[in-house]
mmCIF file of C-alpha atoms in Angstrom:
data_model
loop_
_atom_site.group_PDB
_atom_site.id
_atom_site.type_symbol
_atom_site.label_atom_id
_atom_site.label_comp_id
_atom_site.label_asym_id
_atom_site.label_seq_id
_atom_site.Cartn_x
_atom_site.Cartn_y
_atom_site.Cartn_z
ATOM 1 C CA ALA A 12 164.845 125.728 126.848
ATOM 2 C CA ALA A 13 165.522 124.253 130.281
ATOM 3 C CA ARG A 14 162.170 125.404 131.490
ATOM 4 C CA SER A 15 160.376 123.810 128.526
ATOM 5 C CA ARG A 16 162.010 120.452 129.171
ATOM 6 C CA SER A 17 161.075 120.358 132.824
ATOM 7 C CA ARG A 18 157.475 121.420 132.194
ATOM 8 C CA PRO A 19 155.050 118.653 133.256
ATOM 9 C CA PRO A 20 152.855 117.044 130.534
ATOM 10 C CA PRO A 21 149.343 118.356 130.002
ATOM 11 C CA ARG A 22 146.721 117.224 132.500
ATOM 12 C CA ARG A 23 144.474 115.758 129.745
ATOM 13 C CA ALA A 24 147.141 113.280 128.684
ATOM 14 C CA ALA A 25 147.641 112.184 132.260
ATOM 15 C CA ARG A 26 143.940 111.490 132.622
ATOM 16 C CA SER A 27 143.819 109.410 129.466
ATOM 17 C CA ARG A 28 146.373 107.023 130.843
ATOM 18 C CA ARG A 29 144.540 106.421 134.083
ATOM 19 C CA ARG A 30 142.519 103.234 134.509
ATOM 20 C CA PRO A 31 139.361 103.094 136.528
ATOM 21 C CA LYS A 32 139.850 101.238 139.754
ATOM 22 C CA GLY A 33 138.323 97.766 140.021
ATOM 23 C CA LYS A 34 138.183 97.175 136.214
ATOM 24 C CA VAL A 35 140.269 94.734 134.260
ATOM 25 C CA ALA A 36 140.947 95.348 130.586
ATOM 26 C CA CYS A 37 140.574 92.195 128.518
ATOM 27 C CA GLY A 38 141.737 91.544 125.011
ATOM 28 C CA ALA A 39 144.595 93.051 123.024
ATOM 29 C CA GLY A 40 143.535 96.672 122.969
ATOM 30 C CA PRO A 41 145.362 99.609 124.531
ATOM 31 C CA GLY A 42 145.835 99.168 128.198
ATOM 32 C CA ALA A 43 145.391 95.423 128.163
ATOM 33 C CA MET A 44 147.753 93.579 130.430
ATOM 34 C CA PRO A 45 149.665 90.606 129.028
ATOM 35 C CA GLY A 46 147.916 87.248 129.788
ATOM 36 C CA ARG A 47 144.705 88.938 130.808
ATOM 37 C CA GLY A 48 142.855 87.597 127.635
ATOM 38 C CA ALA A 49 143.178 83.970 128.712
ATOM 39 C CA LEU A 50 142.147 84.905 132.233
ATOM 40 C CA CYS A 51 138.996 86.695 131.035
ATOM 41 C CA LEU A 52 138.086 83.825 128.718
ATOM 42 C CA GLY A 53 138.375 81.387 131.596
ATOM 43 C CA LEU A 54 136.098 83.546 133.708
ATOM 44 C CA LEU A 55 133.465 84.055 130.980
ATOM 45 C CA LEU A 56 133.320 80.488 129.642
ATOM 46 C CA PRO A 57 131.427 78.998 132.640
ATOM 47 C CA VAL A 58 128.979 81.895 132.470
ATOM 48 C CA LEU A 59 128.314 81.345 128.762
ATOM 49 C CA LEU A 60 127.904 77.620 129.219
ATOM 50 C CA GLY A 61 125.526 78.181 132.090
ATOM 51 C CA CYS A 62 123.407 80.528 129.994
ATOM 52 C CA GLY A 63 123.315 78.071 127.100
ATOM 53 C CA SER A 64 122.144 75.175 129.274
ATOM 54 C CA ALA A 65 119.421 77.090 131.006
ATOM 55 C CA GLN A 66 116.624 75.715 128.817
ATOM 56 C CA PRO A 67 113.035 75.624 130.048
ATOM 57 C CA GLY A 68 112.418 72.206 131.480
ATOM 58 C CA GLY A 69 115.972 71.046 130.787
ATOM 59 C CA CYS A 70 116.927 68.212 128.462
ATOM 60 C CA PRO A 71 116.900 64.459 129.276
ATOM 61 C CA ALA A 72 120.356 63.087 129.913
ATOM 62 C CA LEU A 73 120.329 60.633 126.982
ATOM 63 C CA CYS A 74 118.729 62.960 124.431
ATOM 64 C CA GLU A 75 119.739 65.848 122.209
ATOM 65 C CA CYS A 76 117.639 68.993 122.435
ATOM 66 C CA SER A 77 117.361 72.080 120.278
ATOM 67 C CA GLU A 78 115.178 74.818 121.679
ATOM 68 C CA PRO A 79 115.303 77.045 118.551
ATOM 69 C CA ALA A 80 114.120 74.087 116.411
ATOM 70 C CA ARG A 81 111.866 72.824 119.232
ATOM 71 C CA THR A 82 113.185 69.319 118.603
ATOM 72 C CA VAL A 83 114.272 66.487 120.891
ATOM 73 C CA LYS A 84 116.084 63.383 119.599
ATOM 74 C CA CYS A 85 116.566 60.233 121.681
ATOM 75 C CA VAL A 86 118.001 57.935 119.002
ATOM 76 C CA ASN A 87 119.698 54.604 119.814
ATOM 77 C CA ARG A 88 120.060 55.458 123.492
ATOM 78 C CA ASN A 89 118.976 52.086 124.926
ATOM 79 C CA LEU A 90 115.861 53.629 126.479
ATOM 80 C CA THR A 91 113.343 51.253 128.046
ATOM 81 C CA ALA A 92 110.801 53.969 128.889
ATOM 82 C CA VAL A 93 109.809 57.382 127.644
ATOM 83 C CA PRO A 94 111.936 60.056 129.414
ATOM 84 C CA PRO A 95 109.755 61.738 132.033
ATOM 85 C CA ASP A 96 111.592 65.099 131.866
ATOM 86 C CA LEU A 97 110.970 66.075 128.249
ATOM 87 C CA PRO A 98 111.081 69.857 127.796
ATOM 88 C CA PRO A 99 107.662 71.464 127.336
ATOM 89 C CA TYR A 100 108.750 73.445 124.272
ATOM 90 C CA VAL A 101 109.178 70.296 122.124
ATOM 91 C CA ARG A 102 107.193 70.085 118.883
ATOM 92 C CA SER A 103 109.086 67.260 117.139
ATOM 93 C CA LEU A 104 110.123 64.242 119.184
ATOM 94 C CA PHE A 105 112.206 61.319 117.892
ATOM 95 C CA ILE A 106 112.491 58.223 120.102
ATOM 96 C CA THR A 107 113.809 55.565 117.711
ATOM 97 C CA GLY A 108 116.051 52.514 117.830
ATOM 98 C CA ASN A 109 115.474 51.801 121.520
ATOM 99 C CA PRO A 110 114.349 48.645 123.405
ATOM 100 C CA LEU A 111 111.107 50.416 124.315
ATOM 101 C CA THR A 112 108.334 47.794 124.691
ATOM 102 C CA ASP A 113 105.331 49.543 126.229
ATOM 103 C CA LEU A 114 103.494 52.858 126.005
ATOM 104 C CA PRO A 115 101.499 53.132 129.240
ATOM 105 C CA ALA A 116 98.727 55.626 129.888
ATOM 106 C CA GLY A 117 100.182 59.093 130.339
ATOM 107 C CA ALA A 118 103.490 58.249 128.673
ATOM 108 C CA PHE A 119 103.297 61.685 127.032
ATOM 109 C CA PRO A 120 101.494 63.993 129.504
ATOM 110 C CA ALA A 121 99.271 66.413 127.651
ATOM 111 C CA GLN A 122 99.764 69.170 130.220
ATOM 112 C CA ARG A 123 103.572 69.047 130.014
ATOM 113 C CA LEU A 124 103.691 68.621 126.212
ATOM 114 C CA PRO A 125 100.963 70.904 124.882
ATOM 115 C CA ASP A 126 102.742 71.640 121.571
ATOM 116 C CA LEU A 127 103.984 68.157 120.612
ATOM 117 C CA ALA A 128 102.865 67.818 116.986
ATOM 118 C CA SER A 129 105.212 65.214 115.446
ATOM 119 C CA LEU A 130 106.069 61.956 117.228
ATOM 120 C CA ASN A 131 108.386 59.346 115.697
ATOM 121 C CA LEU A 132 108.527 56.023 117.572
ATOM 122 C CA SER A 133 109.753 53.851 114.702
ATOM 123 C CA GLY A 134 112.321 51.091 115.005
ATOM 124 C CA ASN A 135 111.710 50.315 118.674
ATOM 125 C CA HIS A 136 110.402 47.082 120.215
ATOM 126 C CA LEU A 137 106.920 48.345 121.020
ATOM 127 C CA ARG A 138 104.377 45.614 121.703
ATOM 128 C CA THR A 139 101.560 47.364 123.571
ATOM 129 C CA VAL A 140 99.984 50.804 123.146
ATOM 130 C CA GLU A 141 97.660 51.331 126.083
ATOM 131 C CA ALA A 142 94.591 53.544 126.393
ATOM 132 C CA GLY A 143 95.408 57.229 126.841
ATOM 133 C CA SER A 144 99.079 56.838 125.950
ATOM 134 C CA LEU A 145 98.815 59.138 122.890
ATOM 135 C CA ALA A 146 96.216 61.624 124.112
ATOM 136 C CA LEU A 147 98.063 64.757 122.970
ATOM 137 C CA PRO A 148 96.087 67.893 122.024
ATOM 138 C CA ALA A 149 98.421 69.008 119.194
ATOM 139 C CA LEU A 150 99.555 65.661 117.744
ATOM 140 C CA ARG A 151 99.450 65.728 113.930
ATOM 141 C CA GLN A 152 101.997 63.087 112.841
ATOM 142 C CA LEU A 153 102.669 59.662 114.366
ATOM 143 C CA ASP A 154 105.127 57.044 113.078
ATOM 144 C CA LEU A 155 105.042 53.569 114.641
ATOM 145 C CA SER A 156 106.817 51.750 111.809
ATOM 146 C CA GLY A 157 109.094 48.807 112.447
ATOM 147 C CA ASN A 158 107.545 47.760 115.758
ATOM 148 C CA ALA A 159 106.088 44.336 116.578
ATOM 149 C CA LEU A 160 102.757 45.512 117.966
ATOM 150 C CA VAL A 161 100.639 42.925 119.749
ATOM 151 C CA SER A 162 98.091 45.191 121.442
ATOM 152 C CA PHE A 163 96.798 48.572 120.250
ATOM 153 C CA SER A 164 94.030 50.017 122.388
ATOM 154 C CA PRO A 165 91.146 51.647 120.455
ATOM 155 C CA GLN A 166 91.253 54.339 123.182
ATOM 156 C CA ALA A 167 94.975 55.066 122.697
ATOM 157 C CA PHE A 168 94.201 58.642 121.579
ATOM 158 C CA GLY A 169 91.788 59.315 124.409
ATOM 159 C CA GLU A 170 88.021 59.526 124.549
ATOM 160 C CA GLY A 171 87.413 62.806 122.750
ATOM 161 C CA GLY A 172 89.180 62.032 119.482
ATOM 162 C CA SER A 173 92.510 63.230 118.128
ATOM 163 C CA PRO A 174 93.664 65.896 115.642
ATOM 164 C CA LEU A 175 96.023 63.320 114.086
ATOM 165 C CA GLU A 176 96.522 63.788 110.339
ATOM 166 C CA GLU A 177 99.240 61.260 109.436
ATOM 167 C CA LEU A 178 99.554 57.714 110.792
ATOM 168 C CA VAL A 179 102.387 55.454 109.598
ATOM 169 C CA LEU A 180 102.204 51.769 110.581
ATOM 170 C CA ARG A 181 104.622 50.289 108.057
ATOM 171 C CA GLY A 182 105.590 46.790 109.186
ATOM 172 C CA ALA A 183 103.881 47.118 112.577
ATOM 173 C CA LEU A 184 100.671 45.044 112.121
ATOM 174 C CA ARG A 185 101.914 41.481 111.839
ATOM 175 C CA ASP A 186 99.441 40.302 114.479
ATOM 176 C CA HIS A 187 95.841 39.852 113.311
ATOM 177 C CA GLY A 188 94.470 41.001 116.667
ATOM 178 C CA VAL A 189 96.238 44.349 116.287
ATOM 179 C CA LEU A 190 94.656 44.781 112.857
ATOM 180 C CA LEU A 191 91.195 44.244 114.356
ATOM 181 C CA SER A 192 91.974 46.759 117.135
ATOM 182 C CA LEU A 193 93.130 49.305 114.562
ATOM 183 C CA ALA A 194 89.955 48.731 112.542
ATOM 184 C CA ALA A 195 87.865 49.354 115.670
ATOM 185 C CA LEU A 196 89.838 52.561 116.312
ATOM 186 C CA LEU A 197 89.318 53.841 112.775
ATOM 187 C CA GLN A 198 85.619 52.916 112.762
ATOM 188 C CA SER A 199 85.036 54.695 116.073
ATOM 189 C CA GLY A 200 85.542 58.091 114.450
ATOM 190 C CA ALA A 201 88.395 59.082 116.765
ATOM 191 C CA LEU A 202 90.639 59.870 113.765
ATOM 192 C CA ARG A 203 88.258 61.751 111.508
ATOM 193 C CA ASN A 204 91.002 64.269 110.631
ATOM 194 C CA LEU A 205 93.328 61.566 109.300
ATOM 195 C CA SER A 206 94.542 62.445 105.783
ATOM 196 C CA ARG A 207 97.384 59.933 105.311
ATOM 197 C CA LEU A 208 97.413 56.281 106.355
ATOM 198 C CA GLU A 209 100.297 53.875 105.621
ATOM 199 C CA LEU A 210 99.686 50.153 106.161
ATOM 200 C CA ALA A 211 102.426 48.800 103.881
ATOM 201 C CA ASP A 212 104.765 45.846 104.600
ATOM 202 C CA ASN A 213 102.381 44.075 106.980
ATOM 203 C CA GLY A 214 101.617 40.812 105.152
ATOM 204 C CA LEU A 215 97.872 41.496 105.221
ATOM 205 C CA LEU A 216 95.657 38.896 103.506
ATOM 206 C CA LEU A 217 92.237 40.493 103.995
ATOM 207 C CA LEU A 218 91.057 43.749 105.508
ATOM 208 C CA PRO A 219 88.200 43.972 108.023
ATOM 209 C CA ALA A 220 84.903 45.031 106.483
ATOM 210 C CA GLY A 221 84.149 48.740 106.731
ATOM 211 C CA MET A 222 87.609 49.581 108.028
ATOM 212 C CA PHE A 223 87.835 52.976 106.276
ATOM 213 C CA THR A 224 84.222 54.135 106.416
ATOM 214 C CA ALA A 225 84.811 56.722 109.195
ATOM 215 C CA LEU A 226 87.749 58.551 107.551
ATOM 216 C CA PRO A 227 86.129 61.359 105.524
ATOM 217 C CA ALA A 228 89.364 63.404 105.312
ATOM 218 C CA LEU A 229 91.593 60.568 104.050
ATOM 219 C CA ARG A 230 93.657 61.590 101.006
ATOM 220 C CA GLN A 231 96.434 58.989 100.806
ATOM 221 C CA LEU A 232 96.064 55.265 101.509
ATOM 222 C CA ASP A 233 99.088 52.970 101.147
ATOM 223 C CA LEU A 234 98.400 49.212 101.158
ATOM 224 C CA SER A 235 101.457 48.173 99.163
ATOM 225 C CA ASN A 236 103.722 45.183 99.765
ATOM 226 C CA ASN A 237 101.119 43.056 101.521
ATOM 227 C CA SER A 238 99.476 39.767 100.535
ATOM 228 C CA LEU A 239 95.986 41.022 99.744
ATOM 229 C CA VAL A 240 94.052 38.482 97.665
ATOM 230 C CA GLY A 241 90.866 40.495 97.242
ATOM 231 C CA LEU A 242 88.996 43.704 98.059
ATOM 232 C CA ARG A 243 85.409 42.420 98.005
ATOM 233 C CA ASN A 244 84.800 43.163 101.687
ATOM 234 C CA VAL A 245 86.587 46.541 101.561
ATOM 235 C CA SER A 246 84.352 49.591 101.269
ATOM 236 C CA PHE A 247 85.714 52.851 99.900
ATOM 237 C CA GLN A 248 82.384 54.611 100.229
ATOM 238 C CA GLY A 249 82.611 57.901 102.075
ATOM 239 C CA LEU A 250 86.239 58.548 101.054
ATOM 240 C CA GLY A 251 85.331 61.536 98.943
ATOM 241 C CA GLN A 252 88.745 63.165 99.516
ATOM 242 C CA LEU A 253 90.813 60.102 98.587
ATOM 243 C CA GLN A 254 93.422 61.059 95.978
ATOM 244 C CA SER A 255 96.003 58.258 96.054
ATOM 245 C CA LEU A 256 95.585 54.495 96.543
ATOM 246 C CA ASN A 257 98.623 52.196 96.416
ATOM 247 C CA LEU A 258 97.820 48.493 95.924
ATOM 248 C CA SER A 259 101.128 47.423 94.381
ATOM 249 C CA ASP A 260 103.068 44.288 95.367
ATOM 250 C CA ASN A 261 100.078 42.278 96.558
ATOM 251 C CA SER A 262 98.423 39.016 95.457
ATOM 252 C CA LEU A 263 95.383 40.446 93.710
ATOM 253 C CA GLY A 264 94.076 38.173 90.968
ATOM 254 C CA VAL A 265 91.081 40.250 89.900
ATOM 255 C CA LEU A 266 89.131 43.356 90.854
ATOM 256 C CA TRP A 267 85.403 42.720 90.763
ATOM 257 C CA ASN A 268 82.897 45.097 89.257
ATOM 258 C CA SER A 269 81.633 46.176 92.704
ATOM 259 C CA THR A 270 85.109 47.466 93.611
ATOM 260 C CA LEU A 271 85.569 49.136 90.228
ATOM 261 C CA ALA A 272 82.229 50.898 90.657
ATOM 262 C CA GLN A 273 83.477 52.349 93.935
ATOM 263 C CA PHE A 274 86.634 53.626 92.215
ATOM 264 C CA ARG A 275 84.505 55.323 89.582
ATOM 265 C CA SER A 276 82.387 57.005 92.275
ATOM 266 C CA LEU A 277 85.362 58.712 93.982
ATOM 267 C CA PRO A 278 85.787 62.095 92.265
ATOM 268 C CA ALA A 279 89.229 62.954 93.710
ATOM 269 C CA LEU A 280 90.842 59.532 93.131
ATOM 270 C CA ARG A 281 93.385 60.055 90.355
ATOM 271 C CA HIS A 282 96.352 57.892 91.365
ATOM 272 C CA ILE A 283 95.843 54.120 91.688
ATOM 273 C CA VAL A 284 98.932 51.905 91.679
ATOM 274 C CA LEU A 285 98.401 48.235 90.727
ATOM 275 C CA HIS A 286 101.899 47.058 89.804
ATOM 276 C CA HIS A 287 103.231 43.592 90.687
ATOM 277 C CA ASN A 288 100.006 41.704 91.334
ATOM 278 C CA SER A 289 99.117 38.142 90.289
ATOM 279 C CA TRP A 290 96.449 38.934 87.691
ATOM 280 C CA VAL A 291 94.498 35.849 86.566
ATOM 281 C CA CYS A 292 93.491 36.383 82.948
ATOM 282 C CA ASP A 293 90.317 34.309 82.650
ATOM 283 C CA CYS A 294 86.711 35.299 82.052
ATOM 284 C CA ALA A 295 86.472 37.027 85.452
ATOM 285 C CA ILE A 296 88.978 39.699 84.406
ATOM 286 C CA GLU A 297 86.810 41.129 81.600
ATOM 287 C CA ASP A 298 85.414 43.913 83.813
ATOM 288 C CA LEU A 299 88.894 44.923 84.986
ATOM 289 C CA VAL A 300 90.224 45.058 81.422
ATOM 290 C CA ALA A 301 87.290 47.173 80.259
ATOM 291 C CA TRP A 302 87.769 49.571 83.182
ATOM 292 C CA LEU A 303 91.507 49.910 82.508
ATOM 293 C CA LYS A 304 90.850 50.822 78.890
ATOM 294 C CA GLU A 305 88.384 53.575 79.752
ATOM 295 C CA SER A 306 89.867 54.927 83.017
ATOM 296 C CA ASP A 307 92.687 57.412 83.557
ATOM 297 C CA GLN A 308 93.009 56.678 87.279
ATOM 298 C CA VAL A 309 95.645 53.918 87.049
ATOM 299 C CA GLU A 310 99.318 54.887 86.877
ATOM 300 C CA GLY A 311 101.416 52.874 84.421
ATOM 301 C CA LYS A 312 98.547 50.619 83.386
ATOM 302 C CA GLU A 313 100.416 49.683 80.211
ATOM 303 C CA ALA A 314 102.849 47.634 82.319
ATOM 304 C CA LEU A 315 100.176 45.425 83.939
ATOM 305 C CA THR A 316 100.513 41.824 82.694
ATOM 306 C CA CYS A 317 98.918 38.423 83.255
ATOM 307 C CA ALA A 318 100.442 36.010 85.771
ATOM 308 C CA SER A 319 98.239 33.020 84.845
ATOM 309 C CA PRO A 320 97.164 30.835 83.063
ATOM 310 C CA ASP A 321 100.308 29.761 81.225
ATOM 311 C CA LYS A 322 98.985 30.606 77.768
ATOM 312 C CA MET A 323 98.379 34.224 78.891
ATOM 313 C CA LEU A 324 101.579 34.641 80.928
ATOM 314 C CA GLY A 325 103.169 38.041 80.350
ATOM 315 C CA LYS A 326 100.389 39.366 78.118
ATOM 316 C CA ALA A 327 99.485 43.001 78.757
ATOM 317 C CA LEU A 328 96.044 43.462 80.249
ATOM 318 C CA LEU A 329 95.285 46.333 77.894
ATOM 319 C CA LYS A 330 95.846 44.030 74.882
ATOM 320 C CA ILE A 331 93.418 41.321 75.990
ATOM 321 C CA ASN A 332 90.409 40.755 73.738
ATOM 322 C CA GLY A 333 87.277 38.670 74.195
ATOM 323 C CA SER A 334 88.612 36.074 71.767
ATOM 324 C CA ASP A 335 91.686 35.574 73.964
ATOM 325 C CA LEU A 336 89.548 34.637 76.954
ATOM 326 C CA ASN A 337 87.025 32.474 75.003
ATOM 327 C CA CYS A 338 84.348 33.108 77.605
ATOM 328 C CA SER A 339 81.463 31.907 75.395
ATOM 329 C CA VAL A 340 82.278 28.241 76.114
ATOM 330 C CA PRO A 341 81.910 27.098 79.736
ATOM 331 C CA ILE A 342 85.254 25.333 79.860
ATOM 332 C CA ASP A 343 84.976 24.406 83.508
ATOM 333 C CA LEU A 344 81.377 23.083 83.316
ATOM 334 C CA PRO A 345 82.279 19.327 83.434
ATOM 335 C CA SER A 346 84.531 19.803 86.406
ATOM 336 C CA GLN A 347 81.846 21.881 88.135
ATOM 337 C CA LEU A 348 79.241 19.151 87.507
ATOM 338 C CA GLN A 349 81.625 16.505 88.769
ATOM 339 C CA THR A 350 82.237 18.517 91.904
ATOM 340 C CA SER A 351 78.485 18.935 92.413
ATOM 341 C CA TYR A 352 77.869 15.188 92.076
ATOM 342 C CA VAL A 353 80.596 14.375 94.539
ATOM 343 C CA PHE A 354 79.223 16.876 97.001
ATOM 344 C CA LEU A 355 75.685 15.483 96.584
ATOM 345 C CA GLY A 356 76.929 11.935 97.189
ATOM 346 C CA ILE A 357 78.716 13.002 100.350
ATOM 347 C CA VAL A 358 75.573 14.742 101.637
ATOM 348 C CA LEU A 359 73.373 11.685 100.943
ATOM 349 C CA ALA A 360 75.875 9.353 102.592
ATOM 350 C CA LEU A 361 75.957 11.605 105.640
ATOM 351 C CA ILE A 362 72.155 11.655 105.848
ATOM 352 C CA GLY A 363 72.046 7.842 105.565
ATOM 353 C CA ALA A 364 74.639 7.434 108.288
ATOM 354 C CA ILE A 365 72.687 9.728 110.604
ATOM 355 C CA PHE A 366 69.470 7.811 109.894
ATOM 356 C CA LEU A 367 71.093 4.472 110.685
ATOM 357 C CA LEU A 368 72.582 5.918 113.867
ATOM 358 C CA VAL A 369 69.134 7.121 114.985
ATOM 359 C CA LEU A 370 67.657 3.709 114.287
ATOM 360 C CA TYR A 371 70.372 1.979 116.263
ATOM 361 C CA LEU A 372 70.016 4.256 119.270
ATOM 362 C CA ASN A 373 66.234 3.775 119.344
ATOM 363 C CA ARG A 374 66.189 0.076 118.487
ATOM 364 C CA LYS A 375 64.271 -0.972 121.648
ATOM 365 C CA GLY A 376 61.596 1.654 121.226
ATOM 366 C CA ILE A 377 61.279 0.861 117.521
ATOM 367 C CA LYS A 378 60.960 -2.869 118.309
ATOM 368 C CA LYS A 379 58.211 -2.215 120.840
ATOM 369 C CA TRP A 380 56.468 0.099 118.409
ATOM 370 C CA MET A 381 56.606 -2.587 115.722
ATOM 371 C CA HIS A 382 55.104 -5.169 118.129
ATOM 372 C CA ASN A 383 52.266 -2.816 119.017
ATOM 373 C CA ILE A 384 51.516 -2.234 115.355
ATOM 374 C CA ARG A 385 51.568 -5.997 114.741
ATOM 375 C CA ASP A 386 49.149 -6.686 117.622
ATOM 376 C CA ALA A 387 46.831 -3.933 116.489
ATOM 377 C CA CYS A 388 46.813 -5.269 112.953
ATOM 378 C CA ARG A 389 46.180 -8.822 114.256
ATOM 379 C CA ASP A 390 43.202 -7.709 116.348
ATOM 380 C CA HIS A 391 41.795 -5.815 113.424
ATOM 381 C CA MET A 392 42.170 -8.759 111.094
ATOM 382 C CA GLU A 393 40.566 -11.113 113.634
ATOM 383 C CA GLY A 394 37.558 -8.800 113.794
ATOM 384 C CA TYR A 395 37.191 -8.910 110.042
ATOM 385 C CA HIS A 396 37.581 -12.702 110.068
ATOM 386 C CA TYR A 397 34.857 -13.112 112.739
ATOM 387 C CA ARG A 398 32.392 -11.038 110.772
ATOM 388 C CA TYR A 399 33.214 -12.971 107.654
ATOM 389 C CA GLU A 400 32.433 -16.289 109.424
ATOM 390 C CA ILE A 401 29.116 -14.947 110.677
ATOM 391 C CA ASN A 402 28.102 -13.761 107.263
ATOM 392 C CA ALA A 403 29.168 -17.044 105.618
ATOM 393 C CA ASP A 404 27.214 -19.452 108.001
ATOM 394 C CA PRO A 405 23.371 -19.366 107.397
ATOM 395 C CA ARG A 406 22.648 -20.706 110.870
ATOM 396 C CA LEU A 407 24.558 -17.874 112.481
ATOM 397 C CA THR A 408 22.820 -15.498 110.129
ATOM 398 C CA ASN A 409 19.311 -16.696 111.182
ATOM 399 C CA LEU A 410 20.419 -16.583 114.802
ATOM 400 C CA SER A 411 21.541 -13.040 114.490
ATOM 401 C CA SER A 412 18.248 -12.058 112.765
ATOM 402 C CA ASN A 413 16.166 -13.685 115.517
ATOM 403 C CA SER A 414 18.354 -12.463 118.307
ATOM 404 C CA ASP A 415 15.406 -10.576 119.840
ATOM 405 C CA VAL A 416 13.689 -13.893 120.665
#
């Protein structure tokens, strides 16, 4: 028994308790030293943080970046310029709510941002968009809403065109010069892939002629909440893919037959919104009423009502008949004749005033001309009088017959 108590433990058990030299056991497992867990966590935390921040290209100081989502957000960061160190992996970029006023050429370098497809610049203070500032090879969506644009270069997307598919300019075209620049850009064919165009909330009165003729891929056109008074100069020809047209909340009084014919010729157009317009229910609205009754393109056409004259106020357009309009009697003919007479009187008075002015300015020449005419007439009359005296006196007659003597 004494020998069995003094016998040393098996060699295998002794080996299992040995720790390799130079290794520290972390955690709460067997062999872990007390307090070693906190020590290991303190050593590993800087390493983990360093690995997490090692993104390609880094992240701008005032922005939030997500490499897995390929998204960068610089929202309400008081930026006055586009950050120059945007990571090259970005596909969706949000720079909103900043005092950003200018987009110079090369603001988004195409070589550094080859995959940038969605760009949101809404709610800034942008005034100028210079040539080449948006020349990105993968750009598909652009939002410039809520900016007070003053200058928009027709070459903003570069010389070779852009793959842009969606352009949102809600509340960004308050200046008429910017509207003309945008029309020149659209007519140039640089955005032939554009499928969605939003021009709402801009207070537009009239649209430049032929503004949409070079947009064959356009599917959605939003012109709502403007002040459009007519569409006579707007051509929808060539928009064979157009599916949705929003004209609500404008000042349209009538749609003429030429515009309605264009709507009929667009095979894909199935959603036209005409709510909240100032429809004038007189004889000129007959074509519109007839089209509404036969067409299935207008959404909620039952709710369209007359805004004037007073006797037709609130009457549904679909319930208007020819007897309501009384177009057989030219009610406005006397007023039209009166206007024509007034205009004719003004024209005649103007012609008379010009004639008197010409006479006054040439009074000396006219006086001399009158004197010359008087002298010529006097000489002519004296010649006639002399011949008359010769013919009346027989002595002078005999003298003239014997003049050869």
